[in-house]
Amino acid sequence: MDYASGGSGSGGDHHHHHDASGRRKKRYHRHTAHQIQRLESMFKECPHPDEKTRLQLSRELGLAPRQIKFWFQNRRTQMKAQHERADNCALRAENDKIRCENIAIREALKNVICPSCGGPPVGEDSYFDEQKLRMENAQLKEELDRVSSIAAKYIGRPISQLPPVQPIHISSLDLSMSSFGGGGMVGPSLDLDLLPGSSSTMPGLPFPAMSISDMDKSLMADIAGNAMDELIRLLQTNEPLWMKSPVDGREVLNLESYERIFPRANTHLRSPNIRIEASRDSGVVIMNGLALVDMFMDANKWVELFPTIVSRARTLEVISSGILGSQSGTLQLMYEELHVLSPFVPPRQLYFLRFCQQIEQGSWAIVDVSYDIPQENQFASPCKTHRLPSGCLIQDMPNGYSKVTWVEHLEIEEKAPVHRLFRDLIHSGLAFGAERWLATLQRMCERFACLMVTGNSTRDLGGVIPSAEGKRSMMKLAQRMVSSFCQSINPSNGHQWTTLSGLNEFEVRATLHKCTDPGQPNGVVLSAATTIWLPIPPQNVFDFFRDERTRHQWDVLSNQAPVQEVAHIANGSHPGNCISVLRAFNTNQNNMLILQESCIDASGSLVVFGPVDLPAINIAMSGEDPSYIPLLPSGFTITPDGRPGNQQQIQAAGGDGASTSSNAAAAAVMGGGGGGRSGGAGGSLITVVFQILVSSLPSAKMSPESVNTVNNLIGTTVHQIKAALNCSTTTS
């Protein structure tokens, strides 16, 4: 798409010139009144002049042939936009007229009387009357949606956000317009819609009303093009841009070389509090390139793919669509929040441009770069994040897999100190680095591959899960549980964490939120969480939590009753990636089971669980839609502590830092080995999260009884974990 602006109004055109660093600069030419008058008169006669005419004009007006060509291109674009705007206004007026007539006729029909008897007229059957009106209304809504989408392109927001032409009394007939915004672009379905619609409902998020002019779009295209050029160089260049970290062998950016190759204006004015996080990693992913590209360009699927990193995302505006139905050339403005799974670390909020380009057959690059939007955001994060050109190169492999090279490059300005437990992990760049993105992508793609497999492994059956549909339904239910758990750790705006005062030696934070989603219990839920540090390798902690044989040592709610695994579904090549259905012995609740998913990769691990009653589990196991089964998940997140002394051990176990599979990487980073304390492979940060339904009344508040209950629950659980792992004297 040609983003150059100009025409008779501006009387100018852009020329690109390159400086010594290879970066493009623009020089602006303003045409004289005589030149514009002559060009306009020629445009009226011939909007598409041939080369001979353009050369003649060039000589006559003293302009370069390219300038003449660009002027006519821009004038044609401008004229087309004017015509479409006029058509659009006419369509809107016609649509409003039809809508008003429809309402007026319906109101008149209500008051009509029979001239013979004074009663209502005998007409068609009322059911068919209503059906006819509904069909007519659906057609009107379709027309309105179509017009609105055209209008949105030119006025920056949908018609539904504009003031009405005149006040109209709307009767009981449903005339509501369909909603705009939300999920971004939808790629071809791969049966990967594990959370349909859930990730696009983000109440209270700081989305300003979009009003993007053609000039803004031209600027965005320019920023995205330059960012893509920079990303490709970052992906393809090794030394001196990238070097191995002496601490852990990861690929980190040489900032001196970077600033020499990519000089930026005003770097001397940069705040001394700004910290740079830059890393690169590559690995093989079990998914083809086209499927990956489609998922990356869809905001909902983006959240589904990275629930442990991205808590919410939204496509705010599609600036340009791909060429010939493909994603290549797609440019969109997006918003996302990134999180570490702990209430002690505030989320990072980002407005950014995402641009996709096919480099060659079977090879795509996707670049993200921050785009500042003026806003008054009362929920501004205490961590200001600016994303420099970052993204990935996706290359198809002959076996249907993809090689993915990932670059993360962020400028961070912390307005408040990082919590002491997470300081090492965040300042090392591991918390949001390329390695974490890639390890999560590898694990999730293995999960999707397992979802597609129709057969069942021997442990999946045992007569419990009767079919492949049952297995798929159980996997979707567990995926929704994990996503809900991750989102509960980063509540949406308006639901902020409150520190509870208690007698524990660790800090407990809580938040109340109202559940109206059909996939959650109806009422007010209290979420409470804390993070502790233990001098034990993350792998050992993960094994302790996921093993049903040791569950009674920490599960306060089961009254120390032993549990039995009654169903097991493998979720990936690592044995820790699985879904289990557990049944507790010696309890009065024989009708209640526990659904649990455990997952592990090089960046950390999760064990998430929730009570599900027997009839609901039977619905899922029979292959029916599990979307309405209520879930209230609790669980644990386990991450390496990021302490410098421990990273050398990780490197010794893990090779060169470029992970090749989630299985190998998880084994390396998690430290492996037997139980007990082993400081050599590093300590663990463990976040404990419990959610309890405190009231079915939507107006319930956080009562002292609820606070006391949840404080005791978390306190007892933490003490039992420490006792079982022989860390009773450890302080965080």
XYZ file of C-alpha atoms in Angstrom:
732
model
C 0.000 0.000 0.000
C 1.263 3.476 -0.851
C 1.271 5.540 2.349
C 2.734 8.727 0.784
C 0.492 11.733 1.341
C 0.085 14.843 -0.767
C -2.202 16.043 -3.513
C -3.651 19.450 -4.251
C -4.307 20.245 -0.616
C -0.749 19.787 0.581
C 0.884 20.565 -2.710
C 3.896 18.454 -1.886
C 5.483 15.062 -2.065
C 8.009 13.064 -0.053
C 11.411 11.897 -1.184
C 13.419 9.340 0.768
C 17.133 9.955 1.248
C 19.633 7.871 3.178
C 22.308 9.111 5.555
C 25.618 7.392 6.301
C 23.970 5.029 8.801
C 21.559 3.731 6.152
C 18.472 5.184 7.899
C 15.867 6.952 5.777
C 15.213 10.671 6.118
C 12.406 12.591 4.416
C 12.806 15.791 2.455
C 9.640 17.730 1.732
C 9.035 19.582 -1.562
C 6.328 22.256 -1.664
C 5.024 22.930 -5.175
C 4.329 26.473 -6.366
C 0.790 27.727 -6.964
C 1.450 27.689 -10.745
C 2.647 24.041 -10.639
C -0.403 22.940 -8.622
C -2.801 24.823 -10.940
C -1.263 23.177 -14.023
C -1.276 19.712 -12.419
C -4.912 20.141 -11.322
C -6.058 21.161 -14.788
C -4.254 18.148 -16.305
C -5.791 15.868 -13.631
C -9.298 16.986 -14.664
C -8.542 16.064 -18.280
C -6.615 12.868 -17.556
C -6.286 11.357 -14.040
C -3.970 8.599 -15.406
C -1.382 10.317 -17.638
C 0.979 8.109 -19.611
C 4.768 8.361 -19.430
C 4.973 10.726 -22.388
C 2.523 13.190 -20.784
C 4.356 12.951 -17.453
C 7.702 13.748 -19.179
C 6.137 16.733 -20.952
C 4.755 18.041 -17.616
C 8.109 17.406 -16.008
C 9.926 19.622 -18.543
C 7.213 22.269 -18.470
C 7.063 22.582 -14.659
C 10.689 21.858 -13.802
C 9.815 18.808 -11.692
C 11.292 15.296 -11.756
C 9.174 12.614 -13.520
C 8.966 10.736 -10.186
C 7.470 13.819 -8.544
C 4.849 14.073 -11.285
C 4.057 10.359 -10.927
C 3.735 10.604 -7.119
C 1.570 13.726 -7.329
C -0.951 11.963 -9.598
C -0.908 8.821 -7.414
C -1.612 10.867 -4.305
C -4.302 12.961 -6.025
C -6.091 9.798 -7.197
C -5.960 8.360 -3.656
C -7.297 11.623 -2.246
C -10.134 11.750 -4.798
C -11.066 8.116 -4.084
C -11.210 8.823 -0.335
C -13.437 11.879 -0.945
C -15.856 9.844 -3.072
C -15.975 7.039 -0.514
C -16.614 9.527 2.288
C -19.495 11.066 0.329
C -20.941 7.607 -0.431
C -20.560 6.709 3.195
C -22.489 9.793 4.391
C -25.285 9.028 1.935
C -25.464 5.401 3.094
C -25.570 6.462 6.724
C -28.398 8.920 6.044
C -30.346 6.269 4.108
C -29.766 3.737 6.878
C -30.973 6.157 9.585
C -34.060 6.907 7.489
C -34.921 3.185 7.101
C -34.400 2.609 10.808
C -36.687 5.508 11.786
C -39.370 4.356 9.320
C -39.200 0.836 10.721
C -39.715 2.095 14.282
C -42.489 4.505 13.255
C -44.401 1.723 11.435
C -44.100 -0.587 14.444
C -45.340 2.114 16.821
C -48.230 2.916 14.466
C -49.176 -0.783 14.269
C -49.497 -0.884 18.048
C -52.218 1.813 17.974
C -54.184 0.737 14.906
C -57.852 -0.240 15.502
C -60.435 -2.021 13.367
C -62.956 0.505 11.932
C -65.792 -2.063 12.213
C -65.484 -3.288 15.815
C -62.986 -0.888 17.434
C -60.691 -3.766 18.391
C -57.251 -4.772 17.141
C -57.237 -5.922 13.522
C -57.260 -9.614 12.711
C -53.976 -10.149 10.924
C -51.467 -12.893 10.427
C -50.491 -15.153 13.279
C -48.491 -13.102 15.849
C -45.639 -15.624 15.801
C -45.106 -15.117 12.060
C -45.461 -11.346 12.500
C -42.671 -11.389 15.053
C -40.503 -13.666 12.888
C -40.928 -11.335 9.934
C -39.923 -8.337 12.043
C -36.920 -10.217 13.404
C -35.756 -11.092 9.873
C -36.233 -7.492 8.761
C -34.354 -6.288 11.824
C -31.483 -8.712 11.159
C -31.174 -7.373 7.601
C -31.116 -3.794 8.910
C -28.454 -4.675 11.463
C -26.349 -6.336 8.757
C -26.609 -3.223 6.596
C -25.769 -1.008 9.564
C -22.736 -3.135 10.442
C -21.481 -2.910 6.871
C -21.894 0.870 6.763
C -20.361 1.251 10.205
C -17.254 -0.687 9.216
C -16.792 1.633 6.209
C -17.360 4.676 8.424
C -14.880 3.432 11.001
C -12.110 3.548 8.401
C -12.604 7.242 7.758
C -13.811 8.760 11.022
C -11.705 6.717 13.417
C -14.529 5.116 15.388
C -17.693 3.133 14.671
C -21.071 4.763 14.156
C -22.264 3.249 17.438
C -19.991 5.742 19.232
C -21.294 8.796 17.370
C -24.071 10.994 18.780
C -27.468 9.977 17.323
C -28.953 12.050 14.526
C -32.079 12.651 16.619
C -33.457 11.160 19.840
C -35.540 8.099 19.009
C -37.689 6.078 21.387
C -36.644 2.472 20.806
C -39.360 -0.038 21.570
C -38.905 -3.625 22.760
C -37.650 -4.779 19.357
C -33.909 -5.436 19.619
C -32.221 -2.768 17.523
C -28.842 -2.913 19.242
C -25.838 -2.595 16.987
C -23.204 -5.257 17.039
C -20.156 -4.401 19.130
C -16.941 -3.189 17.621
C -13.333 -3.724 18.672
C -12.274 -6.873 20.497
C -10.484 -9.710 19.032
C -8.327 -8.471 16.227
C -7.916 -10.416 13.005
C -9.119 -13.956 12.816
C -6.926 -16.405 10.978
C -7.964 -19.792 9.578
C -9.415 -21.977 12.301
C -7.118 -24.728 13.568
C -9.483 -25.843 16.337
C -7.254 -23.829 18.667
C -10.056 -21.635 20.053
C -9.641 -22.895 23.584
C -11.016 -19.722 25.157
C -13.605 -18.360 22.729
C -14.196 -14.707 23.465
C -12.897 -14.740 27.012
C -9.679 -12.860 26.369
C -11.355 -10.015 24.483
C -13.584 -8.939 27.382
C -11.423 -6.486 29.257
C -13.533 -4.111 31.362
C -12.018 -0.822 32.398
C -8.887 -1.057 30.298
C -7.297 2.246 29.299
C -8.297 2.272 25.636
C -8.571 5.801 24.262
C -11.082 6.443 21.505
C -9.221 5.805 18.264
C -9.186 8.601 15.736
C -6.381 7.794 13.323
C -5.842 10.178 10.417
C -4.213 9.318 7.091
C -1.138 11.202 8.279
C -1.016 9.037 11.443
C -1.273 5.923 9.286
C 1.555 7.126 7.069
C 3.683 7.769 10.158
C 2.832 4.333 11.582
C 3.760 2.636 8.315
C 7.078 4.480 8.310
C 7.839 3.531 11.941
C 6.907 -0.104 11.282
C 9.022 -0.255 8.095
C 12.092 1.107 9.887
C 11.478 -1.269 12.815
C 11.275 -4.232 10.420
C 14.617 -3.239 8.825
C 16.221 -3.032 12.277
C 14.731 -6.348 13.442
C 16.007 -8.233 10.383
C 19.525 -6.912 11.042
C 19.239 -7.922 14.701
C 18.092 -11.397 13.662
C 20.764 -11.952 11.011
C 23.836 -10.342 12.639
C 25.904 -12.102 15.299
C 29.081 -10.405 16.562
C 29.586 -7.558 17.347
C 25.861 -6.933 17.958
C 25.301 -10.049 20.080
C 27.617 -11.640 22.606
C 27.454 -14.524 25.067
C 26.768 -13.456 28.640
C 29.693 -14.427 30.886
C 27.175 -15.155 33.679
C 24.851 -17.681 32.044
C 25.809 -17.993 28.351
C 22.645 -16.313 27.073
C 22.799 -14.143 23.953
C 22.691 -10.498 25.076
C 22.968 -7.261 23.130
C 26.266 -5.355 23.004
C 24.828 -1.893 23.689
C 27.885 0.012 22.401
C 27.757 -1.777 19.046
C 23.965 -1.367 18.898
C 24.083 2.401 19.467
C 26.836 2.759 16.876
C 24.892 0.776 14.226
C 21.451 2.205 15.120
C 22.085 5.768 16.375
C 19.030 7.446 17.915
C 18.321 11.117 18.499
C 18.297 12.524 22.032
C 19.875 9.477 23.703
C 21.867 11.938 25.821
C 18.540 13.112 27.312
C 17.600 9.581 28.396
C 16.720 9.247 32.088
C 19.516 7.667 34.153
C 16.850 5.379 35.688
C 16.222 3.626 32.365
C 17.350 0.005 32.183
C 17.796 -1.958 28.944
C 16.620 -5.577 28.578
C 17.755 -7.212 25.330
C 18.097 -10.897 24.500
C 17.911 -13.339 21.578
C 17.148 -17.056 21.407
C 16.217 -19.605 18.749
C 14.661 -23.043 18.675
C 12.422 -25.522 16.855
C 8.648 -25.306 17.327
C 6.132 -28.072 16.542
C 3.849 -25.996 14.330
C 4.033 -24.807 10.725
C 4.954 -21.200 10.009
C 1.621 -20.091 8.526
C -0.318 -21.310 11.574
C 2.101 -19.484 13.890
C 1.779 -16.248 11.899
C -2.029 -16.409 12.017
C -1.989 -16.957 15.785
C 0.489 -14.118 16.380
C -1.651 -11.670 14.370
C -4.851 -12.528 16.292
C -5.024 -10.844 19.720
C -7.230 -13.548 21.278
C -5.042 -16.413 20.083
C -1.958 -14.438 21.185
C -3.283 -14.512 24.777
C -4.186 -18.216 24.476
C -0.689 -19.012 23.231
C 1.104 -17.138 26.038
C -1.230 -17.169 29.088
C 1.728 -17.203 31.502
C 3.240 -14.034 29.925
C 0.364 -12.076 28.312
C -2.523 -11.420 30.692
C -4.623 -9.490 28.163
C -4.285 -8.154 24.621
C -6.393 -6.338 22.088
C -6.125 -5.126 18.504
C -7.120 -1.467 18.662
C -6.959 -0.724 14.925
C -5.990 -2.558 11.744
C -3.915 0.048 9.897
C -3.448 -2.033 6.751
C -4.577 -5.508 5.753
C -2.410 -8.182 4.202
C -1.818 -8.662 0.506
C -4.208 -11.023 -1.306
C -5.712 -12.405 1.887
C -2.379 -13.295 3.491
C -0.942 -11.748 6.652
C 2.064 -10.325 4.785
C 1.806 -6.544 4.883
C -0.629 -6.503 7.819
C -0.010 -3.614 10.208
C -2.046 -3.234 13.386
C -2.038 -1.094 16.513
C -2.279 -3.265 19.636
C -2.378 -3.131 23.423
C -1.120 -5.809 25.803
C -0.243 -6.408 29.434
C 2.691 -8.650 30.316
C 3.051 -10.266 33.722
C 5.242 -12.353 35.960
C 2.896 -14.672 37.830
C 3.008 -12.930 41.208
C 1.019 -10.079 42.798
C 4.372 -8.582 43.883
C 5.304 -7.607 40.302
C 3.096 -5.028 38.523
C 2.136 -5.800 34.907
C 3.879 -4.065 32.019
C 1.489 -2.128 29.794
C 2.344 -1.634 26.121
C 0.768 0.139 23.145
C 2.614 -1.036 20.066
C 2.539 -1.579 16.312
C 2.738 -5.153 15.037
C 3.830 -5.573 11.414
C 4.073 -8.865 9.515
C 6.069 -9.368 6.333
C 6.802 -12.479 4.293
C 10.548 -12.375 3.624
C 10.580 -15.251 1.131
C 8.683 -18.470 0.509
C 8.189 -20.180 3.897
C 9.815 -17.359 5.894
C 8.035 -14.568 7.838
C 9.171 -11.757 10.114
C 6.883 -10.143 12.701
C 8.067 -6.939 14.384
C 6.654 -5.145 17.440
C 7.602 -1.527 18.241
C 6.098 0.824 20.841
C 3.762 3.549 19.619
C 2.968 6.278 22.128
C -0.695 7.171 22.507
C -1.650 10.304 24.479
C -3.829 9.112 27.348
C -4.878 9.902 30.863
C -4.586 6.506 32.473
C -5.380 6.460 36.158
C -4.203 2.857 36.355
C -0.762 3.608 34.934
C 1.739 0.912 35.783
C 4.602 1.805 38.133
C 6.863 0.325 35.470
C 7.085 2.358 32.226
C 7.945 0.055 29.325
C 9.063 1.081 25.828
C 9.537 -1.686 23.267
C 12.310 -1.054 20.762
C 12.122 -3.155 17.554
C 11.526 -6.719 18.796
C 9.916 -9.794 17.337
C 10.699 -13.013 15.573
C 11.703 -14.725 12.345
C 9.625 -17.832 11.537
C 11.102 -20.275 9.011
C 9.297 -23.373 7.752
C 11.157 -26.687 8.007
C 10.619 -29.681 5.696
C 9.050 -31.789 8.482
C 6.204 -29.311 9.097
C 7.883 -27.732 12.110
C 9.305 -24.195 12.254
C 12.566 -22.649 13.321
C 11.842 -19.515 15.370
C 14.436 -16.855 16.228
C 13.177 -14.433 18.872
C 14.471 -10.968 19.860
C 13.261 -8.966 22.877
C 14.506 -5.383 23.304
C 12.912 -3.158 25.966
C 13.645 0.114 27.736
C 12.372 -0.043 31.312
C 11.884 2.853 33.688
C 10.826 1.682 37.137
C 9.033 4.389 39.092
C 9.012 2.181 42.206
C 11.658 -0.316 43.378
C 11.269 -3.921 42.197
C 10.173 -6.255 45.017
C 13.288 -7.696 46.654
C 12.307 -11.315 45.875
C 12.094 -10.595 42.133
C 14.941 -8.098 41.774
C 17.484 -10.648 40.473
C 15.047 -12.368 38.119
C 13.836 -9.088 36.566
C 17.166 -7.241 36.433
C 18.841 -10.270 34.808
C 16.338 -9.926 31.921
C 15.124 -13.527 32.394
C 11.617 -12.521 33.525
C 10.590 -11.095 30.112
C 13.498 -12.269 27.933
C 13.509 -14.062 24.576
C 14.222 -17.399 26.308
C 10.945 -17.244 28.261
C 8.881 -16.392 25.161
C 10.458 -19.176 23.107
C 10.262 -21.837 25.856
C 6.564 -21.016 26.401
C 5.890 -21.130 22.644
C 7.567 -24.554 22.335
C 5.568 -25.962 25.256
C 2.228 -24.566 24.054
C 2.768 -25.828 20.494
C 3.460 -29.303 21.900
C 0.181 -28.960 23.801
C -1.719 -28.025 20.622
C -0.090 -30.971 18.810
C -1.366 -33.289 21.574
C -4.811 -31.689 21.251
C -4.888 -32.598 17.547
C -3.811 -36.235 18.037
C -6.872 -38.455 17.790
C -5.424 -41.509 19.581
C -5.131 -41.914 23.339
C -2.076 -43.128 25.208
C -2.591 -46.160 27.477
C -2.756 -44.088 30.693
C -5.414 -41.815 29.206
C -7.928 -44.611 29.007
C -8.356 -47.158 31.761
C -11.987 -47.036 30.707
C -12.308 -43.489 32.076
C -12.047 -41.238 28.981
C -13.961 -43.086 26.265
C -12.998 -41.146 23.121
C -10.679 -38.681 21.387
C -13.499 -36.094 21.656
C -13.568 -36.658 25.414
C -9.822 -36.132 25.619
C -10.057 -32.936 23.559
C -12.894 -31.613 25.715
C -10.899 -32.314 28.908
C -7.868 -30.518 27.433
C -9.988 -27.460 26.596
C -11.439 -27.437 30.106
C -7.946 -27.607 31.653
C -6.653 -24.891 29.298
C -9.479 -22.592 30.393
C -8.630 -23.367 34.016
C -4.948 -22.436 33.528
C -5.813 -19.224 31.652
C -8.316 -18.210 34.337
C -5.672 -18.893 37.007
C -3.069 -16.733 35.219
C -5.539 -13.869 34.728
C -6.519 -13.990 38.417
C -2.912 -13.049 39.315
C -3.144 -9.882 37.207
C -6.636 -8.532 37.944
C -8.162 -6.142 35.426
C -8.207 -2.434 36.266
C -10.402 -1.580 39.191
C -9.508 -4.834 41.002
C -6.204 -3.964 42.620
C -4.321 -6.122 45.123
C -4.639 -5.177 48.803
C -2.004 -6.191 51.356
C -3.614 -8.115 54.211
C -2.305 -7.507 57.694
C -1.602 -10.820 59.380
C 0.673 -12.673 61.734
C 2.600 -14.418 58.927
C 6.259 -13.629 58.302
C 5.393 -13.235 54.601
C 3.142 -10.742 52.840
C -0.308 -11.884 51.666
C -2.202 -9.851 49.065
C -5.866 -10.192 48.176
C -8.469 -8.849 45.776
C -12.237 -9.224 45.418
C -13.908 -9.582 42.042
C -17.423 -10.289 40.852
C -17.847 -13.342 38.607
C -20.534 -13.162 35.934
C -18.841 -15.375 33.341
C -20.784 -18.623 32.741
C -17.509 -20.560 33.139
C -17.060 -19.384 36.741
C -19.107 -19.754 39.927
C -21.657 -16.947 40.163
C -20.886 -14.473 42.965
C -17.993 -12.672 44.615
C -14.609 -14.394 44.639
C -11.713 -13.605 46.958
C -8.292 -14.229 45.402
C -5.318 -14.271 47.748
C -1.660 -14.863 46.953
C 1.863 -14.665 48.287
C 5.348 -15.415 46.957
C 8.077 -17.124 48.998
C 11.690 -18.094 48.295
C 13.033 -21.580 49.022
C 16.645 -22.799 48.598
C 15.512 -25.761 46.492
C 15.814 -26.285 42.690
C 12.564 -25.468 40.845
C 12.355 -28.991 39.360
C 12.239 -30.552 42.831
C 9.518 -28.134 43.991
C 7.489 -28.833 40.822
C 7.750 -32.619 41.328
C 6.623 -32.227 44.937
C 3.478 -30.270 43.988
C 2.385 -32.353 41.002
C 2.865 -35.801 42.560
C -0.444 -37.050 43.947
C 1.468 -39.205 46.465
C 2.828 -36.090 48.249
C -0.286 -33.942 47.886
C -1.561 -34.683 51.396
C 1.608 -33.031 52.787
C 0.504 -29.561 51.603
C -3.206 -29.722 50.672
C -4.899 -28.165 53.712
C -8.394 -28.465 52.198
C -8.225 -32.261 51.769
C -7.707 -32.803 55.524
C -4.516 -34.752 54.728
C -6.532 -37.427 52.921
C -4.570 -39.368 50.270
C -5.612 -38.932 46.617
C -5.654 -41.253 43.615
C -5.155 -40.305 39.947
C -8.150 -41.660 38.003
C -7.343 -40.143 34.582
C -4.161 -38.832 32.963
C -3.646 -36.989 29.652
C -0.139 -36.263 28.351
C 0.333 -32.672 27.189
C 3.855 -32.757 25.773
C 7.153 -34.621 25.637
C 8.143 -33.684 29.205
C 6.378 -36.044 31.657
C 5.523 -33.030 33.830
C 3.270 -31.587 31.118
C -0.002 -33.371 31.804
C -3.627 -33.165 32.943
C -4.873 -35.315 35.825
C -8.207 -36.046 37.415
C -7.728 -36.805 41.123
C -10.094 -38.402 43.638
C -9.650 -37.961 47.385
C -10.124 -40.980 49.692
C -11.794 -40.945 53.098
C -13.816 -37.775 52.526
C -17.510 -37.073 52.736
C -17.489 -35.502 49.270
C -17.437 -38.590 47.042
C -19.098 -36.527 44.316
C -16.200 -34.027 44.093
C -13.051 -34.535 42.010
C -9.959 -32.378 41.419
C -8.950 -31.339 37.893
C -5.217 -30.551 37.750
C -2.878 -29.377 35.002
C 0.876 -29.215 35.486
C 3.224 -27.640 32.952
C 6.960 -26.987 32.875
C 9.437 -25.363 30.498
C 12.799 -23.609 30.679
C 11.298 -20.451 32.202
C 9.389 -22.065 35.063
C 6.421 -24.237 35.905
C 2.795 -24.243 37.069
C 0.578 -26.633 39.006
C -3.054 -25.483 38.754
C -6.066 -27.293 40.198
C -9.747 -26.777 40.903
C -12.678 -28.765 42.295
C -15.096 -30.131 39.683
C -18.118 -32.258 40.512
C -18.609 -35.696 39.011
C -21.503 -34.813 36.625
C -19.420 -31.938 35.147
C -16.370 -34.189 34.623
C -18.638 -36.744 32.923
C -19.905 -34.018 30.557
C -16.324 -33.163 29.548
C -15.182 -36.798 29.292
C -18.090 -37.628 26.993
C -16.826 -34.997 24.532
C -19.506 -32.348 25.134
C -18.751 -28.606 25.215
C -17.061 -27.842 28.569
C -17.417 -24.020 28.271
C -20.111 -23.741 30.938
C -18.512 -25.954 33.584
C -17.766 -23.539 36.472
C -14.099 -23.425 37.509
C -12.410 -21.626 40.393
C -8.717 -22.517 40.087
C -5.982 -22.263 42.711
C -2.377 -23.362 42.425
C 1.333 -22.649 42.415
C 3.816 -20.999 40.073
C 7.496 -21.896 40.364
C 10.311 -19.888 38.747
C 14.107 -19.888 39.118
C 15.163 -17.070 41.468
C 17.536 -15.536 38.890
C 20.360 -15.084 41.409
C 23.693 -14.652 39.599
C 25.522 -17.434 41.472
C 22.884 -19.911 40.349
C 22.943 -19.037 36.658
C 26.398 -20.560 36.103
C 25.038 -23.896 37.321
C 22.111 -23.529 34.943
C 24.512 -22.844 32.072
C 26.659 -25.859 32.985
C 23.536 -28.017 32.796
C 22.002 -26.396 29.758
C 24.589 -25.980 27.001
C 24.849 -22.905 24.780
C 21.680 -21.048 25.739
C 19.903 -21.561 22.409
C 17.193 -24.000 23.398
C 16.157 -26.656 20.912
C 13.251 -28.337 22.705
C 11.117 -27.599 25.724
C 11.972 -30.998 27.182
C 15.757 -30.514 27.119
C 15.554 -26.890 28.175
C 13.266 -27.646 31.095
C 15.570 -30.381 32.307
C 18.571 -28.055 32.062
C 17.125 -24.972 33.688
C 15.142 -26.780 36.348
C 18.273 -28.400 37.708
C 17.010 -31.994 37.714
C 18.183 -34.480 40.288
C 16.953 -35.910 43.544
C 15.017 -34.334 46.359
C 16.167 -32.290 49.315
C 18.138 -29.082 49.445
C 20.590 -28.452 46.641
C 21.708 -24.849 46.482
C 23.985 -25.529 43.500
C 21.073 -25.615 41.010
C 19.532 -22.457 42.427
C 16.577 -21.529 44.582
C 12.926 -21.132 43.677
C 10.341 -18.372 43.814
C 6.986 -19.987 44.628
C 3.730 -18.069 44.286
C 0.803 -19.622 46.186
C -2.672 -18.604 44.936
C -6.046 -19.519 46.428
C -9.473 -18.437 45.198
C -12.577 -18.894 47.323
C -16.225 -18.027 46.669
C -17.097 -15.757 49.600
C -20.677 -14.892 48.669
C -23.276 -15.446 45.985
C -24.382 -11.818 46.557
C -22.808 -9.430 44.009
C -22.499 -6.612 46.573
C -20.399 -8.559 49.107
C -17.387 -6.812 50.625
C -14.106 -8.144 52.022
C -15.142 -9.097 55.568
C -12.745 -9.688 58.495
C -13.897 -13.345 58.518
C -12.925 -13.800 54.862
C -9.558 -12.132 55.453
C -8.911 -14.357 58.454
C -9.907 -17.513 56.548
C -7.685 -16.823 53.570
C -4.767 -15.676 55.734
C -4.930 -18.933 57.688
C -5.290 -20.992 54.509
C -2.191 -19.491 52.871
C -0.214 -19.409 56.134
C -0.883 -23.069 56.932
C -0.143 -24.143 53.334
C 3.208 -22.305 53.291
C 4.243 -23.765 56.669
C 3.342 -27.288 55.512
C 5.305 -26.826 52.259
C 8.372 -25.673 54.202
C 8.068 -28.529 56.684
C 7.667 -31.164 53.932
C 10.695 -29.796 52.026
C 12.790 -29.435 55.188
C 12.928 -25.617 54.922
C 11.081 -24.655 58.107
C 13.751 -22.155 59.166
C 14.027 -20.478 55.749
C 12.967 -16.842 55.496
C 12.177 -15.319 52.120
